[in-house]
JSON list of C-alpha atoms in Angstrom, two decimals:
[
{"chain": "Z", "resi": 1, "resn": "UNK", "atom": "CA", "xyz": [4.66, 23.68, -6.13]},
{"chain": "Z", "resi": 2, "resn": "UNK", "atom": "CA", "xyz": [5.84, 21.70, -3.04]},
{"chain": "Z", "resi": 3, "resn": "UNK", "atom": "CA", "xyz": [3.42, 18.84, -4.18]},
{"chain": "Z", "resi": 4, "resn": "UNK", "atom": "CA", "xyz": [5.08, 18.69, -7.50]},
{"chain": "Z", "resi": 5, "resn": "UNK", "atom": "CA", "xyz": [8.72, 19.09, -6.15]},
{"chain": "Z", "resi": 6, "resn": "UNK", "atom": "CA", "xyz": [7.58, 16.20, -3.65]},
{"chain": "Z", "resi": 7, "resn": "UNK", "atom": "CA", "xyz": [6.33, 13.86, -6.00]},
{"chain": "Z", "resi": 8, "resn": "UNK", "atom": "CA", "xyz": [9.34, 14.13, -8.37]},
{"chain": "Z", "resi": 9, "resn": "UNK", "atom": "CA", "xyz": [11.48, 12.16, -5.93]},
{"chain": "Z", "resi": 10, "resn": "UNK", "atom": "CA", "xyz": [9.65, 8.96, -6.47]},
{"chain": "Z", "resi": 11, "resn": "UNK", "atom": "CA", "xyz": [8.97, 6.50, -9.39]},
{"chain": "Z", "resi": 12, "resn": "UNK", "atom": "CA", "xyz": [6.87, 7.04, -11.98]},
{"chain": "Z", "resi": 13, "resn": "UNK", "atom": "CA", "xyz": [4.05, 4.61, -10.45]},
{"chain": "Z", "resi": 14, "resn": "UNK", "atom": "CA", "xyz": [3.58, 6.36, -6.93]},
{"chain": "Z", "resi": 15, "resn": "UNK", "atom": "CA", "xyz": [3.77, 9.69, -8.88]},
{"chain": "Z", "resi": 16, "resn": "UNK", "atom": "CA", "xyz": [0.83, 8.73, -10.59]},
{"chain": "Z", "resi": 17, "resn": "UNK", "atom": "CA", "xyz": [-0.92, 7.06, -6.87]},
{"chain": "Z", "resi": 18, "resn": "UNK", "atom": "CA", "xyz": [-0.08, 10.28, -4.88]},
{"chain": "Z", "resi": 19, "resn": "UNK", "atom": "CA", "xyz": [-1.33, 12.74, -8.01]},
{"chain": "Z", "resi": 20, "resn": "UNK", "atom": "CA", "xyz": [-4.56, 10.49, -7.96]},
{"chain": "Z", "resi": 21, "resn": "UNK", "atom": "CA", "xyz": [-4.95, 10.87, -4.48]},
{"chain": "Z", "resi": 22, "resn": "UNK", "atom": "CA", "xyz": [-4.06, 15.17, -4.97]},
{"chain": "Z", "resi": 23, "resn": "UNK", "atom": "CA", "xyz": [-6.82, 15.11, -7.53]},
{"chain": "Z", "resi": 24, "resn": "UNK", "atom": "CA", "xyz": [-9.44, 12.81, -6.01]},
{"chain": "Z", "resi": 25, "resn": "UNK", "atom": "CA", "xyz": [-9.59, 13.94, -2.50]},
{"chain": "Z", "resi": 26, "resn": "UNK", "atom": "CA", "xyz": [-9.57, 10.45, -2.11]},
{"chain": "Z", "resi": 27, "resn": "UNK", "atom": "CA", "xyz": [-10.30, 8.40, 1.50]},
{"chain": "Z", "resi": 28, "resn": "UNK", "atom": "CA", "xyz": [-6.94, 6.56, 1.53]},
{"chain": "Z", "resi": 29, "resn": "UNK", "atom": "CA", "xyz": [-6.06, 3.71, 2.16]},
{"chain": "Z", "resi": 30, "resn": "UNK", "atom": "CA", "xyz": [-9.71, 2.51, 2.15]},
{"chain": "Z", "resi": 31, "resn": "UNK", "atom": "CA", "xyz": [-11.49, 3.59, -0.77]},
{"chain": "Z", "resi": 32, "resn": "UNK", "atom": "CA", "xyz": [-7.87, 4.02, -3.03]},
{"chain": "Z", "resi": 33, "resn": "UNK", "atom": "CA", "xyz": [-7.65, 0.59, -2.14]},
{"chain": "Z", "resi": 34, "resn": "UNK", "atom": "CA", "xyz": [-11.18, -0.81, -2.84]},
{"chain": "Z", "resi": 35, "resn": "UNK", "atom": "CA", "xyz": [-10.97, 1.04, -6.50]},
{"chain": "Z", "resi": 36, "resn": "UNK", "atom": "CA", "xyz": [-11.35, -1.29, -9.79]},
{"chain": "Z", "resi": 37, "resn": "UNK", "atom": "CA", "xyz": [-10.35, -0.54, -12.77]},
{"chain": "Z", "resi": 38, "resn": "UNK", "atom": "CA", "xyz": [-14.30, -0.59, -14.08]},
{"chain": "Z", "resi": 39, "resn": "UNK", "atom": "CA", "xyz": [-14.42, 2.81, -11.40]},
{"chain": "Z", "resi": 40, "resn": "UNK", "atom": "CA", "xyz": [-12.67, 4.61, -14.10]},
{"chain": "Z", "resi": 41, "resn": "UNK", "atom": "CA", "xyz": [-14.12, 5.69, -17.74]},
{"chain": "Z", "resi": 42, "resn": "UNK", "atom": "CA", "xyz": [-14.49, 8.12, -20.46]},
{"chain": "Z", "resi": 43, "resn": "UNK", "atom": "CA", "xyz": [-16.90, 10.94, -20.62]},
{"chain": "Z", "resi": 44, "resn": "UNK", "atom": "CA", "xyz": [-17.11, 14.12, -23.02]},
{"chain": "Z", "resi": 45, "resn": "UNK", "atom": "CA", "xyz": [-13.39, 13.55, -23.86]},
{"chain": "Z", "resi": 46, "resn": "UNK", "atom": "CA", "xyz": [-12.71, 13.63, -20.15]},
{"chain": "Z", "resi": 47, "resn": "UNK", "atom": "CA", "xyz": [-11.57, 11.14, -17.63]},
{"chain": "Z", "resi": 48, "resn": "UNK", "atom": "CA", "xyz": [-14.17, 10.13, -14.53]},
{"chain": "Z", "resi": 49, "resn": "UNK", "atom": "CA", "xyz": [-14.05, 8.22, -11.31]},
{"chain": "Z", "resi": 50, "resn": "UNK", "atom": "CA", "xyz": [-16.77, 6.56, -10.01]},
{"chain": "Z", "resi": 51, "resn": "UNK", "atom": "CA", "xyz": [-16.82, 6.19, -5.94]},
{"chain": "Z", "resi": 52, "resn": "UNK", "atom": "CA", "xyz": [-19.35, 3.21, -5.64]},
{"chain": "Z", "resi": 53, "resn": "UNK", "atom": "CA", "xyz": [-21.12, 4.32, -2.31]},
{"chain": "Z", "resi": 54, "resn": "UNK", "atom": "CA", "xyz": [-20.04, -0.05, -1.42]},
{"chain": "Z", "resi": 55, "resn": "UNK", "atom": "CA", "xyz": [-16.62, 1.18, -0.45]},
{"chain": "Z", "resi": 56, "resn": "UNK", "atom": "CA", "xyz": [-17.40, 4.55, 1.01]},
{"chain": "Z", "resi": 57, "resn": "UNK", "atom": "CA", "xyz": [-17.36, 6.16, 4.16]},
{"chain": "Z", "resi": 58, "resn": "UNK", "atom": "CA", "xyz": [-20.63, 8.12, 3.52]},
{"chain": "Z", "resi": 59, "resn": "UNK", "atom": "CA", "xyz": [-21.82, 8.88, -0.06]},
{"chain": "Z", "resi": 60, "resn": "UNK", "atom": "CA", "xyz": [-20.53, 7.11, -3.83]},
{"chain": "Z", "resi": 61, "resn": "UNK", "atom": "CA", "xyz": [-19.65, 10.22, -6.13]},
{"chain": "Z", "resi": 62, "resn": "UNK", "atom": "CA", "xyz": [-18.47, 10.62, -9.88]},
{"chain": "Z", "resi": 63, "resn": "UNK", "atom": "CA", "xyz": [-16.48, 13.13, -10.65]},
{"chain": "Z", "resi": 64, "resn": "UNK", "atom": "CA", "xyz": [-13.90, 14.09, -13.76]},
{"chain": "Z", "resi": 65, "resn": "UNK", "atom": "CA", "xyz": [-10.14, 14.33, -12.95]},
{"chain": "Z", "resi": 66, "resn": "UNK", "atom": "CA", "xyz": [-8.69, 17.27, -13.31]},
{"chain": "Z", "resi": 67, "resn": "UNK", "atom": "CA", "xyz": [-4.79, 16.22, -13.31]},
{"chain": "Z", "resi": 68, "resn": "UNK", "atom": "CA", "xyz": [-4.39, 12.64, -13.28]},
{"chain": "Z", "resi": 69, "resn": "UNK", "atom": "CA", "xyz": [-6.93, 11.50, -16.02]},
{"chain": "Z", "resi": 70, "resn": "UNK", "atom": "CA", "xyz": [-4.69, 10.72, -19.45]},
{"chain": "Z", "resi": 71, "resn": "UNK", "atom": "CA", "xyz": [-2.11, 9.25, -16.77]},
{"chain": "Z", "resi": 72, "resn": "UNK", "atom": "CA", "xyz": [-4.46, 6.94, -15.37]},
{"chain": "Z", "resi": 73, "resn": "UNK", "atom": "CA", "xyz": [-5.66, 5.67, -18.75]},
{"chain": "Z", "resi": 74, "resn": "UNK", "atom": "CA", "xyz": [-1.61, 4.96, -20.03]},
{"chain": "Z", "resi": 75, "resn": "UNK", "atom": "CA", "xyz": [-1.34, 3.59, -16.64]},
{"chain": "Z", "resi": 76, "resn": "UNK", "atom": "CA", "xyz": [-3.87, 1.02, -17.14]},
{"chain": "Z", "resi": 77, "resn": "UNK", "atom": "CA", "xyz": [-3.51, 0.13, -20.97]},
{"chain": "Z", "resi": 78, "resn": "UNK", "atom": "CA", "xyz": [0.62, -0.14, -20.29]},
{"chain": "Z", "resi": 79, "resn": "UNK", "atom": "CA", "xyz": [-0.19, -2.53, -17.13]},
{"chain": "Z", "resi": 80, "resn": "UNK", "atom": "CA", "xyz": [-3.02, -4.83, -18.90]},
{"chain": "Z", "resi": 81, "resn": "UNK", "atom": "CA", "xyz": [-5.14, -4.23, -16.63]},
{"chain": "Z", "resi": 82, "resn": "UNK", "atom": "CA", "xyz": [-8.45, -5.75, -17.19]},
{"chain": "Z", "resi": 83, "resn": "UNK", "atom": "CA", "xyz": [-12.46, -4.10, -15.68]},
{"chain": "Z", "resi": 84, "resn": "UNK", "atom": "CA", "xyz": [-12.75, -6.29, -12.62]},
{"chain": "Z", "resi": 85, "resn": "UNK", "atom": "CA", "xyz": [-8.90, -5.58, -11.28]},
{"chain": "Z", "resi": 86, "resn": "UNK", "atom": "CA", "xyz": [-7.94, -3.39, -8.68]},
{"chain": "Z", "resi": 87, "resn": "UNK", "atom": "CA", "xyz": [-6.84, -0.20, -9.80]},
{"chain": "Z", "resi": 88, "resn": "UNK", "atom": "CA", "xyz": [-3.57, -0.39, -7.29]},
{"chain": "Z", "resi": 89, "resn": "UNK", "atom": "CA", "xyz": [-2.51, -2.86, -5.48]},
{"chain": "Z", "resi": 90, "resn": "UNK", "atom": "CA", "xyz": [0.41, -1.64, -2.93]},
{"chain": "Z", "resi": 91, "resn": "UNK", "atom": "CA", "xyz": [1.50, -1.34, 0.44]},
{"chain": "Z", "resi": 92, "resn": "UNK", "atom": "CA", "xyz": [-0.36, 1.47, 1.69]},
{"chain": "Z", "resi": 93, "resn": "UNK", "atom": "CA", "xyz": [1.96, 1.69, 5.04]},
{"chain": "Z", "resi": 94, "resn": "UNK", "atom": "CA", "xyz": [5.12, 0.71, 2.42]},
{"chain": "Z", "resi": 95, "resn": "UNK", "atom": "CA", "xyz": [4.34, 3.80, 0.80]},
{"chain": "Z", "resi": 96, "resn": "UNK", "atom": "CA", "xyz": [3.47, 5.91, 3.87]},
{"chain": "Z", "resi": 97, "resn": "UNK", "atom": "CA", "xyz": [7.18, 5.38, 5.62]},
{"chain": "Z", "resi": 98, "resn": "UNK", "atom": "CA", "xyz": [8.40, 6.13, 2.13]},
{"chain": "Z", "resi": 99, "resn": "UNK", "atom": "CA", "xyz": [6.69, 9.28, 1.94]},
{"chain": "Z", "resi": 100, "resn": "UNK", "atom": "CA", "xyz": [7.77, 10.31, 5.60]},
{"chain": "Z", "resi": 101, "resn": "UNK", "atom": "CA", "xyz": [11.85, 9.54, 4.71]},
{"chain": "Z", "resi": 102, "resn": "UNK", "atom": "CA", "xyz": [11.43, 11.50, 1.34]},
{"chain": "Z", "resi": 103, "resn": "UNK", "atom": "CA", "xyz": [10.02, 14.06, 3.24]},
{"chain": "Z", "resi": 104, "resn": "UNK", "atom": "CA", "xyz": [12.39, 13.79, 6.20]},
{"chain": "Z", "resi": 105, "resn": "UNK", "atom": "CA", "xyz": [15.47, 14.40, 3.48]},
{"chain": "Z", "resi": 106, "resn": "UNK", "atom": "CA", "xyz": [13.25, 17.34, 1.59]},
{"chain": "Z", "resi": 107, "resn": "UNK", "atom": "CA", "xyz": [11.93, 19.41, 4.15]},
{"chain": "Z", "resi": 108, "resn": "UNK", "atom": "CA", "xyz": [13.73, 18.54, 7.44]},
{"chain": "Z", "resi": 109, "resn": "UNK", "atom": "CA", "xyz": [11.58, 19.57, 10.58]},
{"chain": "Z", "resi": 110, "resn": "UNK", "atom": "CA", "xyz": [9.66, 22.07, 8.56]},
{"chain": "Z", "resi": 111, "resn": "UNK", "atom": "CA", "xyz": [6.31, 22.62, 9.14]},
{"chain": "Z", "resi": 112, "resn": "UNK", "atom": "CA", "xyz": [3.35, 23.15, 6.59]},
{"chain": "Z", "resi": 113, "resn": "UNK", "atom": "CA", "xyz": [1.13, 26.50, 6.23]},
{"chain": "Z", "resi": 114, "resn": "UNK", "atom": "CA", "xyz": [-1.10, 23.73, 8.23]},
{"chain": "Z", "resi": 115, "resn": "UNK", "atom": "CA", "xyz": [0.98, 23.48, 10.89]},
{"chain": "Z", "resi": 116, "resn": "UNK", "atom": "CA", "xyz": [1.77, 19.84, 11.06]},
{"chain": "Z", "resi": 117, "resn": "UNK", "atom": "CA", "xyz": [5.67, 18.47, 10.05]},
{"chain": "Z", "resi": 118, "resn": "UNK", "atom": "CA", "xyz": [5.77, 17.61, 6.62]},
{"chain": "Z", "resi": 119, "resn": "UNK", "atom": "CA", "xyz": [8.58, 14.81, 7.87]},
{"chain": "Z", "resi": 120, "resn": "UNK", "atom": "CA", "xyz": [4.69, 12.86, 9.33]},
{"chain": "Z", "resi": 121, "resn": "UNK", "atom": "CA", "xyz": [3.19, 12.92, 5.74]},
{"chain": "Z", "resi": 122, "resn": "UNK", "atom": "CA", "xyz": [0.64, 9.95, 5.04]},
{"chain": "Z", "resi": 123, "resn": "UNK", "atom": "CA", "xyz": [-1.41, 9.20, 1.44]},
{"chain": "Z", "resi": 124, "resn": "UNK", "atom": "CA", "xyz": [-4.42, 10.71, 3.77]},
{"chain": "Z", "resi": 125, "resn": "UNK", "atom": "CA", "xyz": [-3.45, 14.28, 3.91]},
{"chain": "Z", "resi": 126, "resn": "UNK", "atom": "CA", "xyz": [-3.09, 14.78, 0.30]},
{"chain": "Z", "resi": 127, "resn": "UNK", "atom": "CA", "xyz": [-6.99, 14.82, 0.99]},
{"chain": "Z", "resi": 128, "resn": "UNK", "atom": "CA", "xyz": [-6.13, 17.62, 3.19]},
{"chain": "Z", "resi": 129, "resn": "UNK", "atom": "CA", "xyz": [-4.13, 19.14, 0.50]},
{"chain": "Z", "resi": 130, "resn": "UNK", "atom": "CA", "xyz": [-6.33, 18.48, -2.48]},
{"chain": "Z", "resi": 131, "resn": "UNK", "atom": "CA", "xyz": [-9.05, 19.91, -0.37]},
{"chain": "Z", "resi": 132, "resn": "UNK", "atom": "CA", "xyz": [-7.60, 23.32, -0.22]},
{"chain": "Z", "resi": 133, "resn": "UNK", "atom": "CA", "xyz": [-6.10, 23.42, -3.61]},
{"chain": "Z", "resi": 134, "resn": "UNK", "atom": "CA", "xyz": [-9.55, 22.70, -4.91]},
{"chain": "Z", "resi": 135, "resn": "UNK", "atom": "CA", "xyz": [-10.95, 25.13, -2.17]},
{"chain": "Z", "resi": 136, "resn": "UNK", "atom": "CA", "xyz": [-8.44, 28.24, -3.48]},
{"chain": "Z", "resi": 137, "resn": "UNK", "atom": "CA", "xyz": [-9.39, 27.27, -6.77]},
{"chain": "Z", "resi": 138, "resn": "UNK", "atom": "CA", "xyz": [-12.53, 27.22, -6.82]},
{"chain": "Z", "resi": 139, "resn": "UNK", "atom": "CA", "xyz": [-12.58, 30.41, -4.47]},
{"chain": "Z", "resi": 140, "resn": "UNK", "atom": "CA", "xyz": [-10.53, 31.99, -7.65]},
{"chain": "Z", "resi": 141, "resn": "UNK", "atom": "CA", "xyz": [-12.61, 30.89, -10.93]},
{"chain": "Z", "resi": 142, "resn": "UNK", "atom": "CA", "xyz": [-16.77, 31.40, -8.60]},
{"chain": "Z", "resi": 143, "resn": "UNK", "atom": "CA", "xyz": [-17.41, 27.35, -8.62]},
{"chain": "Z", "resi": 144, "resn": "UNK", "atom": "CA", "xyz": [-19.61, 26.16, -6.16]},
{"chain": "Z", "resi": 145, "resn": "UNK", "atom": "CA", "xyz": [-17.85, 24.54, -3.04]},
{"chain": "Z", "resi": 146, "resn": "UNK", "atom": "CA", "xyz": [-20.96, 22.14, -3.02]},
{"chain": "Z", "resi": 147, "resn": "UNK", "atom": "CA", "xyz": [-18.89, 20.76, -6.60]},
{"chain": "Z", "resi": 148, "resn": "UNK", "atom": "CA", "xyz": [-15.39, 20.26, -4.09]},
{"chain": "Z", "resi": 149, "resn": "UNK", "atom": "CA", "xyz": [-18.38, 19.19, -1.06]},
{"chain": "Z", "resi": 150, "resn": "UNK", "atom": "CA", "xyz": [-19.31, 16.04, -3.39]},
{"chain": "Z", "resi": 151, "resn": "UNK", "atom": "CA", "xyz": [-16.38, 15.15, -4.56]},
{"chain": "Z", "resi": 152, "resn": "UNK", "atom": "CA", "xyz": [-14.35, 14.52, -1.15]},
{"chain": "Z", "resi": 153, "resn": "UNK", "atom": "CA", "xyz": [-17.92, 12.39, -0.41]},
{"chain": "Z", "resi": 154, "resn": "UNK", "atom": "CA", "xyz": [-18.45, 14.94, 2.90]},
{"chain": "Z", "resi": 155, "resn": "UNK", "atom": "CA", "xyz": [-22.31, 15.73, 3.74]},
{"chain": "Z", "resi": 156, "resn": "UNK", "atom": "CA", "xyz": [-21.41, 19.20, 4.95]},
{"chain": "Z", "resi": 157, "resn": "UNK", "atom": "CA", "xyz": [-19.08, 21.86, 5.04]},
{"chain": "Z", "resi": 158, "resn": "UNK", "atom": "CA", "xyz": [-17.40, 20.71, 8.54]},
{"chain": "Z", "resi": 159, "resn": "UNK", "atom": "CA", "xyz": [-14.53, 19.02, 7.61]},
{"chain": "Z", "resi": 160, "resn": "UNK", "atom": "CA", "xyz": [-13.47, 21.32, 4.42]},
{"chain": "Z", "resi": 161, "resn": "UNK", "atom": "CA", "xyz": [-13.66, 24.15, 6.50]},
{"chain": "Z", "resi": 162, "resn": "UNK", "atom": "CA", "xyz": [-11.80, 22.11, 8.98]},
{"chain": "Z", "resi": 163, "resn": "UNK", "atom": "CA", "xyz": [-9.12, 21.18, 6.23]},
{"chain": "Z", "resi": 164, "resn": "UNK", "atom": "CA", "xyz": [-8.81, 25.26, 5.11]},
{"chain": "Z", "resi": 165, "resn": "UNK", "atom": "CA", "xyz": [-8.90, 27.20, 8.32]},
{"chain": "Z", "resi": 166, "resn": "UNK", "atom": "CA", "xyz": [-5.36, 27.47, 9.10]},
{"chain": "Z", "resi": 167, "resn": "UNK", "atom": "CA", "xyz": [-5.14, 29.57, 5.17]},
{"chain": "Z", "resi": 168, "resn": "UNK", "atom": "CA", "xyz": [-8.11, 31.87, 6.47]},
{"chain": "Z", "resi": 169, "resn": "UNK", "atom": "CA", "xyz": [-10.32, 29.53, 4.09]},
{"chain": "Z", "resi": 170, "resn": "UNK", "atom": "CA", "xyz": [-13.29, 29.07, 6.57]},
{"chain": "Z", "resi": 171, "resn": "UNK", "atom": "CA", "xyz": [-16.31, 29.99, 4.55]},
{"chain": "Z", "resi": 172, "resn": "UNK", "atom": "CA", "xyz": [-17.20, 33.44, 6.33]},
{"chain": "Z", "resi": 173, "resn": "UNK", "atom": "CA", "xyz": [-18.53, 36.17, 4.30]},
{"chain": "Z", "resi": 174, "resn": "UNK", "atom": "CA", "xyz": [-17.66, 39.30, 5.65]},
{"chain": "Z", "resi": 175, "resn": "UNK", "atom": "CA", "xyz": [-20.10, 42.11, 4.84]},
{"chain": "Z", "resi": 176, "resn": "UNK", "atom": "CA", "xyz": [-16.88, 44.94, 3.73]},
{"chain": "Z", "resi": 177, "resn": "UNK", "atom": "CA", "xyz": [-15.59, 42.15, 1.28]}
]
């Protein structure tokens, strides 16, 4: 709900980057960046990324998108953007200081269930925050958290459970649940 009410306050093109980044998990800026329009295609009547392992930090992935999908397809038809082009091309740090003012003015020196000032937001910890929503989620409807494991690109557990501890999301099973 804060993600949504967050987003809102900027234009419809960096709604669209931040909800790809929410829905991808993405590494940003360095794999958002390095993303062509040929990453994205059409599978089953759903909408896929492809994470070429060229550009990432450890493994390439595919994966369907959830929330951004029919956005990123108007996105690219209504821009004319053609296979070998960049899927963005912005100022990562541009973006960044605009998402720390927005937050400044939205939140003030609140802190997230994370701990951490929302007014020192960055593109990056939407991975944070796409982590656990996908973590909760999956948690809810019994999906295996080796599906949310590939698509942030991680080899292990470490860093999800790093991302979800604070929300008592840290992968123990206790024997009287």
């Amino acid at each position: 709900k804060e993600f949504d009410k967050f987003r809102s306050y900027f234009h419809e093109k960096k709604q669209l980057i931040l909800l790809f980044c929410f829905d991808t998990i993405i590494r940003c800026p360095t794999e958002l960046m390095s993303l062509r329009v040929e990453n994205i295609f059409e599978k089953n009547g759903e909408v896929w990324v492809q994470i070429p392992k060229e550009i990432s930090k450890t493994i390439g992935r595919k994966f369907n998108l959830l929330y951004s999908g029919k956005l990123i397809l108007k996105y690219i038809k209504e821009n004319d953007k053609k296979q070998e082009d960049y899927l963005f091309e912005f100022s990562p740090s541009l973006l960044n200081r605009e998402l720390q003012e927005k937050a400044k003015q939205l939140f003030g020196d609140k802190k997230s269930e994370g701990g951490e000032f929302y007014k020192n937001i960055t593109m990056y910890d939407l991975r944070h925050s796409g982590a656990i929503h996908f973590r909760q989620l999956f948690q809810k409807t019994g999906q295996s958290l080796d599906l949310l494991r590939e698509r942030g690109g991680w080899s292990d557990f470490k860093m999800i459970n790093y991302y979800t501890k604070r929300l008592g999301l840290d992968g123990h099973i206790s024997k009287e649940k």
